[in-house]
XYZ file of C-alpha atoms in Angstrom:
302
model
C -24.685 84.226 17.770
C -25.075 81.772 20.398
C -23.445 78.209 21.616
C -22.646 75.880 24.344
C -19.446 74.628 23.170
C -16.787 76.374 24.058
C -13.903 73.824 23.049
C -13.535 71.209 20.142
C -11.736 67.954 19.969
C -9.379 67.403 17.217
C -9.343 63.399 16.439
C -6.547 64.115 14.258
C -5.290 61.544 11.379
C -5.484 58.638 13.581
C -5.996 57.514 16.918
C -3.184 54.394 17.359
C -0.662 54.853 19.586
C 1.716 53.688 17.380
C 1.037 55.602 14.437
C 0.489 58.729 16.274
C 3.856 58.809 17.192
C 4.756 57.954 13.314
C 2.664 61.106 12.156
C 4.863 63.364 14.940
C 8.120 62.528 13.489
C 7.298 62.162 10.431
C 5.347 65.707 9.874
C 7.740 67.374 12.674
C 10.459 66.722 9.603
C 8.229 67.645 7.242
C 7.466 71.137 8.335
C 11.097 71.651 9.241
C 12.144 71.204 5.854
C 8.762 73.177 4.214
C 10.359 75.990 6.814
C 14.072 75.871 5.729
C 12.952 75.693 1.637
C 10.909 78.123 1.737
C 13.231 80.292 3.905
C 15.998 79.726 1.764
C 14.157 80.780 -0.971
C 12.748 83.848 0.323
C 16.385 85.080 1.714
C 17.945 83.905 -2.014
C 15.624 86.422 -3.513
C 15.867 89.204 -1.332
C 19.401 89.463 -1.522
C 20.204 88.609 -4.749
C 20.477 90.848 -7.382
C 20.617 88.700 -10.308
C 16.764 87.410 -9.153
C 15.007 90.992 -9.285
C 12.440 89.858 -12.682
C 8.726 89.697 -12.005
C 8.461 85.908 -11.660
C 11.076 85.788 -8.414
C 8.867 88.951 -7.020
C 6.203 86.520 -7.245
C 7.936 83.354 -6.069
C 9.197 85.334 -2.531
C 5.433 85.781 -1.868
C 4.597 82.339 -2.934
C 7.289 80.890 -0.077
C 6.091 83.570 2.741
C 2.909 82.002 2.082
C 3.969 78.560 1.677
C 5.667 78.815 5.397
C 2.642 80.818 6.814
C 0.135 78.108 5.732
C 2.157 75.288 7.138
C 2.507 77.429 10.344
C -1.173 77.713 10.823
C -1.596 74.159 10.521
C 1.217 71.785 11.336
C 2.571 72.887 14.829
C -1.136 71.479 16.119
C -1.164 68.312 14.410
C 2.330 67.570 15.511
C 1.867 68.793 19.000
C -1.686 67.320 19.207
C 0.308 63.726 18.126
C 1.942 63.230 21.172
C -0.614 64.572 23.944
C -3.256 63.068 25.661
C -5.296 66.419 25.797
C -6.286 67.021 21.972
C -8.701 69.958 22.547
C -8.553 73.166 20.776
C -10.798 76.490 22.092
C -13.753 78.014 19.828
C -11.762 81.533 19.747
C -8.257 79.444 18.724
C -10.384 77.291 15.775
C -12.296 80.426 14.380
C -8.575 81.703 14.136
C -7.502 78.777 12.776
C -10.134 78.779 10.264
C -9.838 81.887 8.966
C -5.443 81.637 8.640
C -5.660 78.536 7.101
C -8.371 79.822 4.162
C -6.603 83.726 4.159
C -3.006 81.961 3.231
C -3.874 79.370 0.914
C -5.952 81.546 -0.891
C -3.332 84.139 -0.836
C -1.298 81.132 -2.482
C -4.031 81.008 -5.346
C -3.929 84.655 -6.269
C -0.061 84.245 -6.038
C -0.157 81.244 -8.511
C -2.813 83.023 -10.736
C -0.072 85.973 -10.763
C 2.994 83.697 -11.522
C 0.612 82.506 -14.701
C 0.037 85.927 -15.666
C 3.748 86.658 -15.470
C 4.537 83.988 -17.683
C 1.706 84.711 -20.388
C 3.155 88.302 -20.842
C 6.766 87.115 -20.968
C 5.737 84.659 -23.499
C 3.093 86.230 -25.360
C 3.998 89.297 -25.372
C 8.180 89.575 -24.980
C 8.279 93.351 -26.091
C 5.710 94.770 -23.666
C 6.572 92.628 -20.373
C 9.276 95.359 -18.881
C 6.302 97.808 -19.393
C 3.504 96.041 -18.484
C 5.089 93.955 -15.287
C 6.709 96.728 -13.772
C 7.846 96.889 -10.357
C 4.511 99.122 -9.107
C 2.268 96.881 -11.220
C 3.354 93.668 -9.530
C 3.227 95.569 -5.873
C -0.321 96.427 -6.681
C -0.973 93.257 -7.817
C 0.249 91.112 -4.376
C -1.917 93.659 -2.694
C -4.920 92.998 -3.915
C -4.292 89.296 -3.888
C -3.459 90.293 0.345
C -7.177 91.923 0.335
C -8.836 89.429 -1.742
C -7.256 87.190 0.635
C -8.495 88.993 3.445
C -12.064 89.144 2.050
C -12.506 85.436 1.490
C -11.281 84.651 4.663
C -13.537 87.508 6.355
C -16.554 85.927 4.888
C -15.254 82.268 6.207
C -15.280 82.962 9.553
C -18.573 84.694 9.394
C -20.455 81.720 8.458
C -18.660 79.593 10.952
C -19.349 82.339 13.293
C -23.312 81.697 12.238
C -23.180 78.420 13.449
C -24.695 77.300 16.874
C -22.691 74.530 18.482
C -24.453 72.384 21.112
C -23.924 69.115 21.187
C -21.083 66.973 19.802
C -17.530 68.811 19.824
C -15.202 66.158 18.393
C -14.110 67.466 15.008
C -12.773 64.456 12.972
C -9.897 66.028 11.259
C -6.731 67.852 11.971
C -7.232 71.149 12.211
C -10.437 73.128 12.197
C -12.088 73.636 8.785
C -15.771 74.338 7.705
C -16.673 71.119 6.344
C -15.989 69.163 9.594
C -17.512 72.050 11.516
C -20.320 71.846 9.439
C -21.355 68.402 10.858
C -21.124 69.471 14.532
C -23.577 72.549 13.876
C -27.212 72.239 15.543
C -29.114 73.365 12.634
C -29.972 72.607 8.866
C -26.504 73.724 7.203
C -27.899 73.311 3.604
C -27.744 77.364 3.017
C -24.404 77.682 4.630
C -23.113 74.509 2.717
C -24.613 76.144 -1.215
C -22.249 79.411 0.386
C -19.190 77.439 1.147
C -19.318 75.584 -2.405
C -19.981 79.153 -4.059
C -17.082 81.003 -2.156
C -14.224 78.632 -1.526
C -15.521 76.044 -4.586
C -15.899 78.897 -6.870
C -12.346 80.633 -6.477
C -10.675 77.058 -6.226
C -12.546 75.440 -9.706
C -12.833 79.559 -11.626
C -9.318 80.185 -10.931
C -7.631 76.311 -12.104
C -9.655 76.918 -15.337
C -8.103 80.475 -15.995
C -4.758 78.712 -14.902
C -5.641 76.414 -17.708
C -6.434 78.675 -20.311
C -3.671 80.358 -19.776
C -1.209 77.418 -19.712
C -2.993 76.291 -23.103
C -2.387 79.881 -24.584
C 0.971 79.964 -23.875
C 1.864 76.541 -24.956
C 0.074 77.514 -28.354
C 2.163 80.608 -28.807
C 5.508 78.718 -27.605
C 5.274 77.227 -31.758
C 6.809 80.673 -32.728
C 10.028 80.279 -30.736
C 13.318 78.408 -31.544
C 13.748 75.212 -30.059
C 15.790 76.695 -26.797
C 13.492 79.434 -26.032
C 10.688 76.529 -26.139
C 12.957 74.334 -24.006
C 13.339 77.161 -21.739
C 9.831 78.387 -21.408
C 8.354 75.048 -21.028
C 10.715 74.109 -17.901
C 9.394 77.273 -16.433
C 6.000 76.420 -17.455
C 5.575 72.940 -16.287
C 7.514 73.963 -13.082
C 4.203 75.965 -12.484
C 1.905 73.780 -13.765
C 3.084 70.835 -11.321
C 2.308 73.207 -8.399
C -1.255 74.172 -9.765
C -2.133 70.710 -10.425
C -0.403 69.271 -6.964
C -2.743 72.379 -5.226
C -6.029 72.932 -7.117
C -6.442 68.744 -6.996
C -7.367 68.725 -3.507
C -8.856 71.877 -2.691
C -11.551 71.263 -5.674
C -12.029 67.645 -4.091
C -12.498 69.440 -0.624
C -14.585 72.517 -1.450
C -17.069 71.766 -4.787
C -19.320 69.009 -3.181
C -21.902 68.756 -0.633
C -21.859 69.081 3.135
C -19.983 65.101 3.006
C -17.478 63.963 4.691
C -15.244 61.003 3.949
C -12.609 58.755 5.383
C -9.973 60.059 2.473
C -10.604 63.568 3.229
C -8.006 63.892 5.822
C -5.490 62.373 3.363
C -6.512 64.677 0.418
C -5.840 67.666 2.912
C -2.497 66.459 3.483
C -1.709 67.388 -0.119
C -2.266 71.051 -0.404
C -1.691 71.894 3.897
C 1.829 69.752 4.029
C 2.497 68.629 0.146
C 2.506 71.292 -1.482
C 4.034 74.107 0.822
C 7.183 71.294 1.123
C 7.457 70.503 -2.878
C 7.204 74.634 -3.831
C 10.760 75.109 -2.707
C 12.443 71.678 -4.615
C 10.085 72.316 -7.579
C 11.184 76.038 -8.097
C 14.637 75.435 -7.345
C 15.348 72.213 -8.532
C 14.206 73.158 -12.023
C 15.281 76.306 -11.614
C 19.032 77.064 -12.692
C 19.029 80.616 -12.028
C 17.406 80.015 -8.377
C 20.029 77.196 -7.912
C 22.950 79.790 -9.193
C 21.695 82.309 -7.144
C 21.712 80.424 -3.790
C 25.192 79.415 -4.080
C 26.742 82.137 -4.841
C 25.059 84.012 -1.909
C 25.537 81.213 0.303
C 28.720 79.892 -0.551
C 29.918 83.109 0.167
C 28.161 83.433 3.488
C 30.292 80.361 4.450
């Protein structure tokens, strides 16, 4: 391995003065609240025993890693908004790299788990207590952790392959392969093809098995009475709006060529702030049991 560079330059979502100090407030609020939903949420279900089923096991991991992926990325962009100095080290961006890409494809494996959850329960009601059992669902968030861990692992070895010697201003808010991509000192075609076939592969393979799965179990919801279907597809389309508000962006990002374009920073936005912030009003919000849960356990606290 070998480079020059030994700092980059985030140019962060804009440059104006004015609107700098609009992006501060405005995503200082932001990951506040994406911090106290999630939290919320994460306390509800721990200490509440009316939320102990398979699909609350699920959404606790779905919040921890909600609030760890706006962690990795927000405090820089908000900090970064209001100082003159916007650099960032080469040891602090490969770390940055490889958080943001180990939680938010943690968050994928969770989702692809919450879909599975909801295909037994639906498809197959007299099986679910045996087949989503406690140990199954603990050995399932593990190997979504080392999946995790091995996507992100081969991330930061191909940004670790690039030589940096030149131009250090990365035009985006936090450090991601794409924009790195364009500051590398070498053809990055081969690199690029592995980018698209790790992080575009898991992104585009697992929204169509989210698909399928969605279809199947809106196919097999024409067996049940009219309030298990009401029931089933609030759940459903609680979990579909997260997929959809997710997978968007991340296919947009990941499944094309070594490009880069003025929206991308926008499109980002979406699944690094959006999505980590709507998880906790989308699960709870249409979520009566969730809603229950917190005040009793709150109310009481007070």
């Amino acid at each position: 391995m070998y480079f020059t560079v030994n700092e980059f330059i985030l140019f962060g979502l804009t440059q104006d003065p004015r609107k700098q100090k609009a992006v501060f407030g405005v995503f200082l609020m932001f990951y506040l609240a994406t911090l106290l939903g999630n939290f919320l949420i994460v306390v509800t279900i721990k200490r509440s025993r009316t939320l102990g089923s398979p699909m609350y096991f699920f959404l606790f991991y779905l919040s921890f890693t909600d609030a760890c992926l706006s962690t990795t990325i927000a405090p820089r962009l908000i900090v970064d908004a209001i100082s003159q100095r916007k650099t960032i080290s080469y040891n602090e961006c490969m770390t940055q790299v490889f958080s943001a890409h180990f939680f938010g494809c943690m968050e994928i494996f969770v989702l692809i788990l919450m879909a599975f959850d909801r295909y037994v329960a639906i498809c197959k009601p007299l099986r679910y207590t045996t087949i989503m059992n406690r140990h199954v669902c603990s050995v399932l968030v593990i190997l979504g952790w080392v999946g995790s861990c091995i996507h992100s692992s081969a991330q930061i070895f191909l940004a670790s392959r690039l030589p940096f010697c030149g131009p250090n201003v990365i035009d985006h808010y936090f450090c991601d392969l794409q924009p790195l991509l364009k500051l590398a000192c070498m053809d990055t075609y081969v690199i690029n093809l592995l980018v698209v076939s790790n992080s575009g592969a898991i992104c585009t393979v697992s929204f169509i098995i989210l698909l399928i799965s969605y279809v199947i179990i809106l196919y097999s919801l024409r067996n049940y009475s009219a309030e298990g279907r009401r029931k089933a597809l609030s759940t459903c389309t609680s979990h579909f709006i997260v997929v959809v508000l997710f997978f968007g962006p991340c296919i947009f990002m990941y499944t094309r060529p070594a490009t880069t374009f003025p929206v991308d920073k926008v499109v980002a936005v979406f699944y690094t702030f959006g999505t980590p912030l709507l998880n906790p009003l989308i699960y709870t919000l249409r979520n009566a049991e969730v809603k229950n849960a917190m005040k009793k356990l709150w109310c009481s606290k007070v």
